[in-house]
Short mmCIF file of C-alpha atoms in Angstrom, two decimals:
data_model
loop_
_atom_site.label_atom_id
_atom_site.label_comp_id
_atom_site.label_asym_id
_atom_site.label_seq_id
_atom_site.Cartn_x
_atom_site.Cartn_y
_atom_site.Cartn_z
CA UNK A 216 111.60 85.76 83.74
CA UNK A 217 107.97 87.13 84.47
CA UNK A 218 110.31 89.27 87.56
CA UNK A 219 112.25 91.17 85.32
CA UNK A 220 108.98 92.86 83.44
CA UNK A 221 106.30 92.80 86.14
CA UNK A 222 107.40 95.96 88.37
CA UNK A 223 106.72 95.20 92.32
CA UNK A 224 103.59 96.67 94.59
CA UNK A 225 104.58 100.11 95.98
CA UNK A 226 106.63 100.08 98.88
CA UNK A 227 103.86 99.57 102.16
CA UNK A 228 102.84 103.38 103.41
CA UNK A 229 103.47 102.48 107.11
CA UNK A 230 102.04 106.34 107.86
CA UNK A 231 99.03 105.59 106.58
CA UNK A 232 96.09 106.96 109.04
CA UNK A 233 94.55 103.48 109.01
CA UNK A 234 97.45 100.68 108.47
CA UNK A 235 94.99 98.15 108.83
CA UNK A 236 93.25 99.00 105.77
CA UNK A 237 96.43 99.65 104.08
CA UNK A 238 97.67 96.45 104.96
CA UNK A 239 94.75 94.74 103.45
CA UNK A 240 95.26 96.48 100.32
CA UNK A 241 98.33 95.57 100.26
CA UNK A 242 98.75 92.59 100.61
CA UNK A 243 96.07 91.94 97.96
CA UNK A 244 97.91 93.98 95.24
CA UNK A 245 100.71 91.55 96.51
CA UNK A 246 98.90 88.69 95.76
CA UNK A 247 97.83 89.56 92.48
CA UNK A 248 101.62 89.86 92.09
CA UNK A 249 102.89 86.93 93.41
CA UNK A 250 100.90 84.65 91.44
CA UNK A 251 101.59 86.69 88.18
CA UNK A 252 105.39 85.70 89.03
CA UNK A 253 104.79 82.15 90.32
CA UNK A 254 106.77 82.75 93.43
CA UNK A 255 104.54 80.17 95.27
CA UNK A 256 106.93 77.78 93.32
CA UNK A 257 109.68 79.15 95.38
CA UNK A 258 110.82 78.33 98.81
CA UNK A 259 109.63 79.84 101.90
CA UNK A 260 112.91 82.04 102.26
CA UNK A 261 112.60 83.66 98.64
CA UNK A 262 108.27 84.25 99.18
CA UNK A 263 109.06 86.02 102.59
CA UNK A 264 112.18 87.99 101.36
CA UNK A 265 110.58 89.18 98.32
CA UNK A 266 107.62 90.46 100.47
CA UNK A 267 109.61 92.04 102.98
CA UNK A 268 111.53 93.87 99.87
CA UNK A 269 108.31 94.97 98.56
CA UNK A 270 107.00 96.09 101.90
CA UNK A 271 110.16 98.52 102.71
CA UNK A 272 113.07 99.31 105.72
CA UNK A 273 110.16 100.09 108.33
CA UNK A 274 107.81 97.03 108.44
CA UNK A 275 111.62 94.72 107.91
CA UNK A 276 111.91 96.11 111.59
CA UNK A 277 108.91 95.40 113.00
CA UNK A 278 108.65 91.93 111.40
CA UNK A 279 112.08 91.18 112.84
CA UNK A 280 110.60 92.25 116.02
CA UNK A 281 107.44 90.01 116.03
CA UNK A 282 107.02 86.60 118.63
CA UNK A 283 105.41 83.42 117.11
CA UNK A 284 106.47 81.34 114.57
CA UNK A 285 107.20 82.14 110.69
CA UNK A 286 108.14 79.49 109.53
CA UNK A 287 106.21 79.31 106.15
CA UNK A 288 105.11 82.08 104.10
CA UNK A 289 101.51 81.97 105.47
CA UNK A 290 102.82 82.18 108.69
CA UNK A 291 104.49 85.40 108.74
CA UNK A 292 101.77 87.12 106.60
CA UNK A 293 99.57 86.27 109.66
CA UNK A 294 102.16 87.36 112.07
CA UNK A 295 102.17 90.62 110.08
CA UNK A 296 98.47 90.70 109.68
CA UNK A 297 98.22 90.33 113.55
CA UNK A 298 100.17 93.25 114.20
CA UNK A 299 98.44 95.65 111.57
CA UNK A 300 94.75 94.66 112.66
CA UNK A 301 93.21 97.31 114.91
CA UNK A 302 92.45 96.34 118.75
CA UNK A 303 88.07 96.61 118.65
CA UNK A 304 86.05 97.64 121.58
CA UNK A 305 83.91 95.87 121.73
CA UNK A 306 81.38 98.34 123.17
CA UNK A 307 82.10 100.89 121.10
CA UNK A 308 81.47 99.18 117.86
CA UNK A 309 77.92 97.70 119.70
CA UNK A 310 77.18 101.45 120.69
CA UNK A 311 78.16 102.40 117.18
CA UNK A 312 75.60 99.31 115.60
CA UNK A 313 73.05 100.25 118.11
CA UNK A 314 72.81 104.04 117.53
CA UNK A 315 73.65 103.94 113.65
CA UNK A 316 70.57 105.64 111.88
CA UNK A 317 69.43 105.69 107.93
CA UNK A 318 70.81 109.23 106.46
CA UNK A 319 68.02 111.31 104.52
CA UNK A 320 69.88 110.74 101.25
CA UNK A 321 70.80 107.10 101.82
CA UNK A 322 69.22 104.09 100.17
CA UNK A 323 68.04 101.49 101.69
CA UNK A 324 70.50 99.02 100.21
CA UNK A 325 73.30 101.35 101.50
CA UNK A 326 72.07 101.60 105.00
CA UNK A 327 71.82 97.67 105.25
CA UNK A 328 75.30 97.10 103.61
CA UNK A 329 76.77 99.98 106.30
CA UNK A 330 74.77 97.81 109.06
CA UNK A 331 76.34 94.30 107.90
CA UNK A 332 80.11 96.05 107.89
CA UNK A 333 78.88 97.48 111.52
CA UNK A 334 77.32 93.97 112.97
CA UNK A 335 80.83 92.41 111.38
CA UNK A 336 82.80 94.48 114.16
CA UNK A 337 80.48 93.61 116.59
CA UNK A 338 80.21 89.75 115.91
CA UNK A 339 83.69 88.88 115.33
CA UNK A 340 83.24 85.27 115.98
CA UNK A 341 80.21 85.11 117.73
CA UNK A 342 76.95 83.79 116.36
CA UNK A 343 74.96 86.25 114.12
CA UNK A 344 71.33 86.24 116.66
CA UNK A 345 73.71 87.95 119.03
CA UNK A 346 73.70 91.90 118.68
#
């Protein structure tokens, strides 16, 4: 019932100059959706086809396209989510840590939070003494 008056996320802008971050946002807004119409009560088939009609024509062909499994829901959002997410370099992002200074009109509390988000790209699974 909740379907019929709770409109869909926005079709998925595939152009988008970043996907990755578009992807993240989303899939969140999806979320937010998919609990408001219970459609984890629903079978695997009706969760993935419902977010492959939200997402649009263009990521329907590149999901079809995609190796692994996807054989549950949380499957194929990972196969997705594997295909948006951005290949790091990894010395890049340590240059980019290493050289990142404090700007004249930034707070303190903005610097650190920029060098957390920068020391997250650098650490991706490593242990946080290594930098």
């Amino acid at each position: 019932m909740a379907e019929s008056v709770l409109p869909p996320p926005t079709k998925f802008n595939i152009e988008a100059t970043d996907a990755y971050i578009e992807w993240k946002a989303w899939i969140e807004s999806f979320n937010i959706y998919a609990v408001a119409v219970e459609l984890e009560k629903k079978s695997y088939g009706v969760q993935t086809a419902t977010m492959l009609h939200c997402l649009g024509p263009a990521v329907q062909r590149i999901f079809r396209t995609l190796p692994g499994k996807k054989e549950s829901f949380k499957e194929a959002v990972e196969a997705l989510e594997g295909y948006f997410a951005p290949r790091r370099n990894v010395v890049a992002e340590r240059h980019k840590f290493r050289s990142r200074k404090q700007n004249a009109d930034e707070t303190i509390d903005a610097y650190l939070t920029s060098l957390r988000e920068l020391e997250k790209r650098v650490n991706s699974g490593r242990s946080k003494k290594k930098c």
